Amino acid sequence: GYNPAAVAFVPISGWHGDNMLEASTKMPWFKGWNVERKEGKAEGKCLIEALDAILPPARPTDKPLRLPLQDVYKIGGIGTVPVGRVETGILKPGTIVVFAPANITTEVKSVEMHHEALQEAVPGDNVGFNVKNVSVKELLRGYVA
């Protein structure tokens, strides 16, 4: 479940725009929202303030690398390029990765996101990475690096 004290409840009317961007005069009974969390308190009167008060979750970069493969490509002149989203950890060129469940160990030559080379990929990044001495036929969708 969730802690109701840590969630902002804001009555709004999207049709009339009440309490969306500024406090509405049509809801005198609503005194505002406030949330209490370990990072501190936040309060406001409208939806945009509640959205601005949401804290982004911490990226799990301190955990071991977990990257489920979405697809594997063979690109001429480059080689085998597995593609997937980094769930935890950090992926860098030069990193030694093991693909489970096949237990294939190899080195990452390069990491790219949207045709741009990256020095490191962090959780949330959808990346393609070039691997050494591994055939496209050895890697399958669903393997985890």
PDB file of C-alpha atoms in Angstrom:
ATOM      1  CA  GLY A   1       0.000   0.000   0.000  1.00  0.00           C
ATOM      2  CA  TYR A   2       0.932   3.600   0.422  1.00  0.00           C
ATOM      3  CA  ASN A   3       1.061   6.092   3.236  1.00  0.00           C
ATOM      4  CA  PRO A   4      -1.809   8.623   2.774  1.00  0.00           C
ATOM      5  CA  ALA A   5       0.244  11.258   4.634  1.00  0.00           C
ATOM      6  CA  ALA A   6       2.859  11.047   1.861  1.00  0.00           C
ATOM      7  CA  VAL A   7       0.388  11.523  -1.030  1.00  0.00           C
ATOM      8  CA  ALA A   8      -1.082  14.859  -2.140  1.00  0.00           C
ATOM      9  CA  PHE A   9      -4.839  14.699  -2.739  1.00  0.00           C
ATOM     10  CA  VAL A  10      -6.034  17.654  -4.840  1.00  0.00           C
ATOM     11  CA  PRO A  11      -9.679  18.174  -5.881  1.00  0.00           C
ATOM     12  CA  ILE A  12      -9.715  19.515  -9.451  1.00  0.00           C
ATOM     13  CA  SER A  13     -12.021  20.219 -12.342  1.00  0.00           C
ATOM     14  CA  GLY A  14     -10.300  19.693 -15.650  1.00  0.00           C
ATOM     15  CA  TRP A  15     -13.413  20.950 -17.436  1.00  0.00           C
ATOM     16  CA  HIS A  16     -13.348  24.332 -15.683  1.00  0.00           C
ATOM     17  CA  GLY A  17      -9.635  24.413 -14.815  1.00  0.00           C
ATOM     18  CA  ASP A  18     -10.289  24.625 -11.074  1.00  0.00           C
ATOM     19  CA  ASN A  19      -7.225  23.938  -8.898  1.00  0.00           C
ATOM     20  CA  MET A  20      -5.123  23.020 -11.922  1.00  0.00           C
ATOM     21  CA  LEU A  21      -2.630  25.913 -12.154  1.00  0.00           C
ATOM     22  CA  GLU A  22      -3.840  28.145  -9.337  1.00  0.00           C
ATOM     23  CA  ALA A  23      -6.111  27.876  -6.300  1.00  0.00           C
ATOM     24  CA  SER A  24      -9.808  27.966  -7.188  1.00  0.00           C
ATOM     25  CA  THR A  25     -12.303  30.358  -5.594  1.00  0.00           C
ATOM     26  CA  LYS A  26     -15.051  27.780  -6.262  1.00  0.00           C
ATOM     27  CA  MET A  27     -13.694  25.414  -3.586  1.00  0.00           C
ATOM     28  CA  PRO A  28     -13.488  27.476  -0.384  1.00  0.00           C
ATOM     29  CA  TRP A  29     -13.637  24.286   1.683  1.00  0.00           C
ATOM     30  CA  PHE A  30     -10.268  23.106   0.287  1.00  0.00           C
ATOM     31  CA  LYS A  31      -7.477  24.578   2.411  1.00  0.00           C
ATOM     32  CA  GLY A  32      -4.628  22.956   0.467  1.00  0.00           C
ATOM     33  CA  TRP A  33      -2.606  19.766   0.553  1.00  0.00           C
ATOM     34  CA  ASN A  34       0.486  18.826   2.501  1.00  0.00           C
ATOM     35  CA  VAL A  35       2.672  15.732   2.466  1.00  0.00           C
ATOM     36  CA  GLU A  36       5.168  14.445   4.985  1.00  0.00           C
ATOM     37  CA  ARG A  37       8.043  12.233   3.920  1.00  0.00           C
ATOM     38  CA  LYS A  38      11.535  11.493   5.148  1.00  0.00           C
ATOM     39  CA  GLU A  39      13.001  14.061   2.711  1.00  0.00           C
ATOM     40  CA  GLY A  40      10.874  16.799   4.314  1.00  0.00           C
ATOM     41  CA  LYS A  41       7.463  18.423   4.084  1.00  0.00           C
ATOM     42  CA  ALA A  42       5.772  19.880   1.009  1.00  0.00           C
ATOM     43  CA  GLU A  43       2.524  21.811   0.710  1.00  0.00           C
ATOM     44  CA  GLY A  44       0.463  23.672  -1.845  1.00  0.00           C
ATOM     45  CA  LYS A  45      -3.017  24.380  -3.157  1.00  0.00           C
ATOM     46  CA  CYS A  46      -3.120  23.249  -6.800  1.00  0.00           C
ATOM     47  CA  LEU A  47      -2.266  20.278  -9.013  1.00  0.00           C
ATOM     48  CA  ILE A  48       0.819  21.808 -10.661  1.00  0.00           C
ATOM     49  CA  GLU A  49       2.373  22.389  -7.219  1.00  0.00           C
ATOM     50  CA  ALA A  50       1.640  18.769  -6.270  1.00  0.00           C
ATOM     51  CA  LEU A  51       3.293  17.544  -9.471  1.00  0.00           C
ATOM     52  CA  ASP A  52       6.331  19.763  -8.857  1.00  0.00           C
ATOM     53  CA  ALA A  53       6.645  18.314  -5.335  1.00  0.00           C
ATOM     54  CA  ILE A  54       7.038  14.728  -6.590  1.00  0.00           C
ATOM     55  CA  LEU A  55      10.581  13.498  -5.991  1.00  0.00           C
ATOM     56  CA  PRO A  56      12.160  11.344  -8.714  1.00  0.00           C
ATOM     57  CA  PRO A  57      13.223   7.879  -7.562  1.00  0.00           C
ATOM     58  CA  ALA A  58      16.923   7.218  -6.999  1.00  0.00           C
ATOM     59  CA  ARG A  59      18.636   5.337  -9.817  1.00  0.00           C
ATOM     60  CA  PRO A  60      20.113   2.039  -8.591  1.00  0.00           C
ATOM     61  CA  THR A  61      23.647   2.623  -9.940  1.00  0.00           C
ATOM     62  CA  ASP A  62      25.302   0.995  -6.910  1.00  0.00           C
ATOM     63  CA  LYS A  63      23.843  -2.451  -7.677  1.00  0.00           C
ATOM     64  CA  PRO A  64      25.272  -5.066 -10.089  1.00  0.00           C
ATOM     65  CA  LEU A  65      24.600  -4.584 -13.811  1.00  0.00           C
ATOM     66  CA  ARG A  66      21.282  -6.011 -14.989  1.00  0.00           C
ATOM     67  CA  LEU A  67      20.401  -5.435 -18.643  1.00  0.00           C
ATOM     68  CA  PRO A  68      17.717  -7.692 -20.194  1.00  0.00           C
ATOM     69  CA  LEU A  69      18.260  -8.003 -23.953  1.00  0.00           C
ATOM     70  CA  GLN A  70      15.409  -6.768 -26.125  1.00  0.00           C
ATOM     71  CA  ASP A  71      17.115  -7.723 -29.387  1.00  0.00           C
ATOM     72  CA  VAL A  72      20.479  -8.598 -30.928  1.00  0.00           C
ATOM     73  CA  TYR A  73      21.697  -7.156 -34.239  1.00  0.00           C
ATOM     74  CA  LYS A  74      24.599  -7.844 -36.578  1.00  0.00           C
ATOM     75  CA  ILE A  75      25.779  -4.554 -38.033  1.00  0.00           C
ATOM     76  CA  GLY A  76      28.235  -4.639 -40.935  1.00  0.00           C
ATOM     77  CA  GLY A  77      31.632  -3.200 -40.047  1.00  0.00           C
ATOM     78  CA  ILE A  78      30.758  -3.127 -36.339  1.00  0.00           C
ATOM     79  CA  GLY A  79      29.750  -6.643 -35.314  1.00  0.00           C
ATOM     80  CA  THR A  80      27.310  -7.992 -32.748  1.00  0.00           C
ATOM     81  CA  VAL A  81      25.176  -5.330 -31.050  1.00  0.00           C
ATOM     82  CA  PRO A  82      22.855  -6.421 -28.212  1.00  0.00           C
ATOM     83  CA  VAL A  83      20.150  -3.872 -27.342  1.00  0.00           C
ATOM     84  CA  GLY A  84      18.321  -3.404 -24.044  1.00  0.00           C
ATOM     85  CA  ARG A  85      17.457  -1.169 -21.108  1.00  0.00           C
ATOM     86  CA  VAL A  86      19.849  -0.821 -18.181  1.00  0.00           C
ATOM     87  CA  GLU A  87      17.797  -1.758 -15.100  1.00  0.00           C
ATOM     88  CA  THR A  88      20.537  -1.562 -12.450  1.00  0.00           C
ATOM     89  CA  GLY A  89      24.250  -0.827 -12.380  1.00  0.00           C
ATOM     90  CA  ILE A  90      26.403   1.018 -14.913  1.00  0.00           C
ATOM     91  CA  LEU A  91      27.556  -0.145 -18.365  1.00  0.00           C
ATOM     92  CA  LYS A  92      30.830   1.298 -19.715  1.00  0.00           C
ATOM     93  CA  PRO A  93      33.133   0.462 -22.616  1.00  0.00           C
ATOM     94  CA  GLY A  94      35.741  -2.000 -21.367  1.00  0.00           C
ATOM     95  CA  THR A  95      33.343  -3.656 -18.902  1.00  0.00           C
ATOM     96  CA  ILE A  96      33.407  -7.461 -18.778  1.00  0.00           C
ATOM     97  CA  VAL A  97      29.825  -8.769 -18.958  1.00  0.00           C
ATOM     98  CA  VAL A  98      28.335 -12.237 -18.539  1.00  0.00           C
ATOM     99  CA  PHE A  99      25.152 -13.133 -20.421  1.00  0.00           C
ATOM    100  CA  ALA A 100      22.837 -15.396 -18.417  1.00  0.00           C
ATOM    101  CA  PRO A 101      21.637 -18.105 -18.746  1.00  0.00           C
ATOM    102  CA  ALA A 102      24.160 -19.028 -21.488  1.00  0.00           C
ATOM    103  CA  ASN A 103      27.143 -18.031 -19.291  1.00  0.00           C
ATOM    104  CA  ILE A 104      28.859 -16.206 -22.181  1.00  0.00           C
ATOM    105  CA  THR A 105      31.569 -13.813 -20.983  1.00  0.00           C
ATOM    106  CA  THR A 106      32.809 -10.968 -23.180  1.00  0.00           C
ATOM    107  CA  GLU A 107      34.041  -7.383 -23.151  1.00  0.00           C
ATOM    108  CA  VAL A 108      31.979  -4.334 -24.119  1.00  0.00           C
ATOM    109  CA  LYS A 109      33.737  -2.405 -26.912  1.00  0.00           C
ATOM    110  CA  SER A 110      31.365   0.576 -27.107  1.00  0.00           C
ATOM    111  CA  VAL A 111      28.013   1.812 -25.790  1.00  0.00           C
ATOM    112  CA  GLU A 112      25.546   3.917 -27.822  1.00  0.00           C
ATOM    113  CA  MET A 113      22.175   5.529 -27.221  1.00  0.00           C
ATOM    114  CA  HIS A 114      20.296   7.040 -30.194  1.00  0.00           C
ATOM    115  CA  HIS A 115      23.423   6.823 -32.417  1.00  0.00           C
ATOM    116  CA  GLU A 116      25.562   8.743 -29.909  1.00  0.00           C
ATOM    117  CA  ALA A 117      28.504   7.142 -28.102  1.00  0.00           C
ATOM    118  CA  LEU A 118      28.219   7.095 -24.299  1.00  0.00           C
ATOM    119  CA  GLN A 119      30.982   6.976 -21.702  1.00  0.00           C
ATOM    120  CA  GLU A 120      28.544   5.178 -19.397  1.00  0.00           C
ATOM    121  CA  ALA A 121      24.929   4.025 -19.434  1.00  0.00           C
ATOM    122  CA  VAL A 122      22.861   4.327 -16.243  1.00  0.00           C
ATOM    123  CA  PRO A 123      19.527   2.766 -15.185  1.00  0.00           C
ATOM    124  CA  GLY A 124      16.719   3.859 -17.491  1.00  0.00           C
ATOM    125  CA  ASP A 125      18.922   4.180 -20.593  1.00  0.00           C
ATOM    126  CA  ASN A 126      17.953   2.146 -23.674  1.00  0.00           C
ATOM    127  CA  VAL A 127      21.289   1.283 -25.244  1.00  0.00           C
ATOM    128  CA  GLY A 128      23.014  -0.751 -27.890  1.00  0.00           C
ATOM    129  CA  PHE A 129      26.493  -2.013 -27.103  1.00  0.00           C
ATOM    130  CA  ASN A 130      29.141  -3.682 -29.215  1.00  0.00           C
ATOM    131  CA  VAL A 131      30.625  -6.906 -27.819  1.00  0.00           C
ATOM    132  CA  LYS A 132      33.839  -8.743 -28.724  1.00  0.00           C
ATOM    133  CA  ASN A 133      34.000 -12.260 -30.201  1.00  0.00           C
ATOM    134  CA  VAL A 134      30.317 -13.159 -29.757  1.00  0.00           C
ATOM    135  CA  SER A 135      28.076 -14.256 -32.624  1.00  0.00           C
ATOM    136  CA  VAL A 136      24.512 -12.998 -33.070  1.00  0.00           C
ATOM    137  CA  LYS A 137      23.386 -16.639 -32.969  1.00  0.00           C
ATOM    138  CA  GLU A 138      24.820 -17.101 -29.452  1.00  0.00           C
ATOM    139  CA  LEU A 139      22.724 -14.317 -27.877  1.00  0.00           C
ATOM    140  CA  LEU A 140      18.930 -14.378 -27.638  1.00  0.00           C
ATOM    141  CA  ARG A 141      16.222 -11.926 -26.650  1.00  0.00           C
ATOM    142  CA  GLY A 142      15.573 -12.358 -22.931  1.00  0.00           C
ATOM    143  CA  TYR A 143      19.167 -13.035 -21.939  1.00  0.00           C
ATOM    144  CA  VAL A 144      20.403 -10.787 -19.143  1.00  0.00           C
ATOM    145  CA  ALA A 145      23.802  -9.096 -19.127  1.00  0.00           C
TER     146      ALA A 145
END
